[in-house]
DNA sequence: TTGAAAGCGCTAACAT
DNA sequence: ATGTTAGCGCTTTCAA
């Protein structure tokens, strides 16, 4: 592998000049710059990222750390962030935390805070306070931070407004006995859960019930883990117990797809017997039978906002920001839209 | 951030001793090693990966580069590799090539060959010869390399055997007029495509047709892009054109799920009118309506084989391998199994 | 068993 | 406009 020294030698200039030239520093004359670029190209030169990063503290790489790579929503989100970062000239590396605190810590300490100029992190088991001890002072953007003390910039999914829209939609298509699947009603009693994704989606749903004068009690809220298998089994139990709703708001699309399958297993027709709406907008929902009405989180918007926040912090870290710029943490919320499909069409 | 120097100072030893101690070198006395470890812990010390990597050429991080992060199959595969790597004490970073040659090159040059000790790469548009020029001499394992000249170790998906099993299964459930969806029959004419994933799945299907004495011609092979949208539209056109099969082998599960939806749109009942089988074994296939019979690639086995090959090359690079070990490139094939579900149950 | 010292490849302050 | 030089944090000979 050719080094900067090789390039400098081939171009007949000093290492410093070669370095400046390759990074487009205006101090280098166009003629020299060209000479250097040609030399670099002919030697198939690439800057050694470790060396650059060690010396300058910058690598041009950002990290994304999410729960699971093999679930539709987080993987679509990572892909969107990765695309948006590329538009800003940033390489993205993705890691899965596997929902384990140990893995989160390991990723934060070993990779993210070391190789990456900044990180977009979906915290699961690690508190912002703990992150502070691990992140090495590098820019960090949180996804759906649940702490109320904003230590880091954060992008939120549109939980409240989205959940509210979901319930309203079910109401508009005629549902009056609406169930909510995927949340334990008791989290309302736990303050620390109130700002979690479940908590905020539940809050949005409750607000809609209230506005629409629909009476609900804990029996309208059915707990299940957020995967297809549990959602399916939960619907089996629900139907077998004789409890029925005419509309069902599932806290995620994955839950909704599992529920659809569980209802089909028991001969409950969707949307005729029960209208079903999900949340997230994963690709699969468009092709399920019936296709899934959902609250789609605008992942391109979410990615844009996350990268915008991160870019700003990167600029701050590089000193590329005018004196007196407001540096206080910011919290943005991604857009959403209701996508009406067959599962609520009636 | 605490450095090695800080740790050494706090422990009252030299930097070298501290370095040895932290990496468990037996030359350091247990007492000293303990002292150093305590100092490191209290300072919340982490080795600087850039520095380690620059000096020793090793980082403990491996790279995975795949087509798309937001498609079920590649993302499940990345997750499996990531899990398996963790079992070997390796951190994994994942990047998406977005099926673009430019991105593949950029990833290989900028990140993978720099930060990573080795790479597991699913090549799309870049030839093994081109990889050679880019990969910086670091260990590289290919996934489904299509070149016949094995420059790199490779793990294959079980295309031929899997496709053969798929056709046989359709035959066993009574299908005699079997279509294959997702492959252009003309690729048989193009030698360079013969060893591609499509080419090998097609070859397996043809072998089964031959063994079973089923006559097929080009009309049995229907081309479509490998996504749900195109598969669905293709099925619409097929049904509308009056062409029908009693069994359909879809080259991927994504294609199969799109086909299922397209058939439902046209009132074709699965499995009664047409039995459908996919290939890959993505999670969604278990919950679709009807659930999808498929040839499941054993991703844990694939991951195990890929990491095994990579670990071996890593050991070779570190000189941890006895004199005279066979260093020739190896090519392994992942296991598969037939999962019978509703889409062929009749 | 431990320490001193060199240097991986690069960037940036300083000098020319 | 270009060159000289120091040093980022670590590992690894070599010497003690």
mmCIF file of C-alpha atoms in Angstrom, chain B residues 15 87 157 175 201 218 264:
data_model
loop_
_atom_site.group_PDB
_atom_site.id
_atom_site.type_symbol
_atom_site.label_atom_id
_atom_site.label_comp_id
_atom_site.label_asym_id
_atom_site.label_seq_id
_atom_site.Cartn_x
_atom_site.Cartn_y
_atom_site.Cartn_z
ATOM 1 C CA UNK B 15 4.163 2.249 29.109
ATOM 2 C CA UNK B 87 -18.626 -15.262 19.796
ATOM 3 C CA UNK B 157 -25.506 -20.336 -0.637
ATOM 4 C CA UNK B 175 -47.381 -30.237 -9.493
ATOM 5 C CA UNK B 201 -30.559 -21.751 -8.826
ATOM 6 C CA UNK B 218 -38.513 -20.964 -21.915
ATOM 7 C CA UNK B 264 -54.273 -13.000 -4.372
#
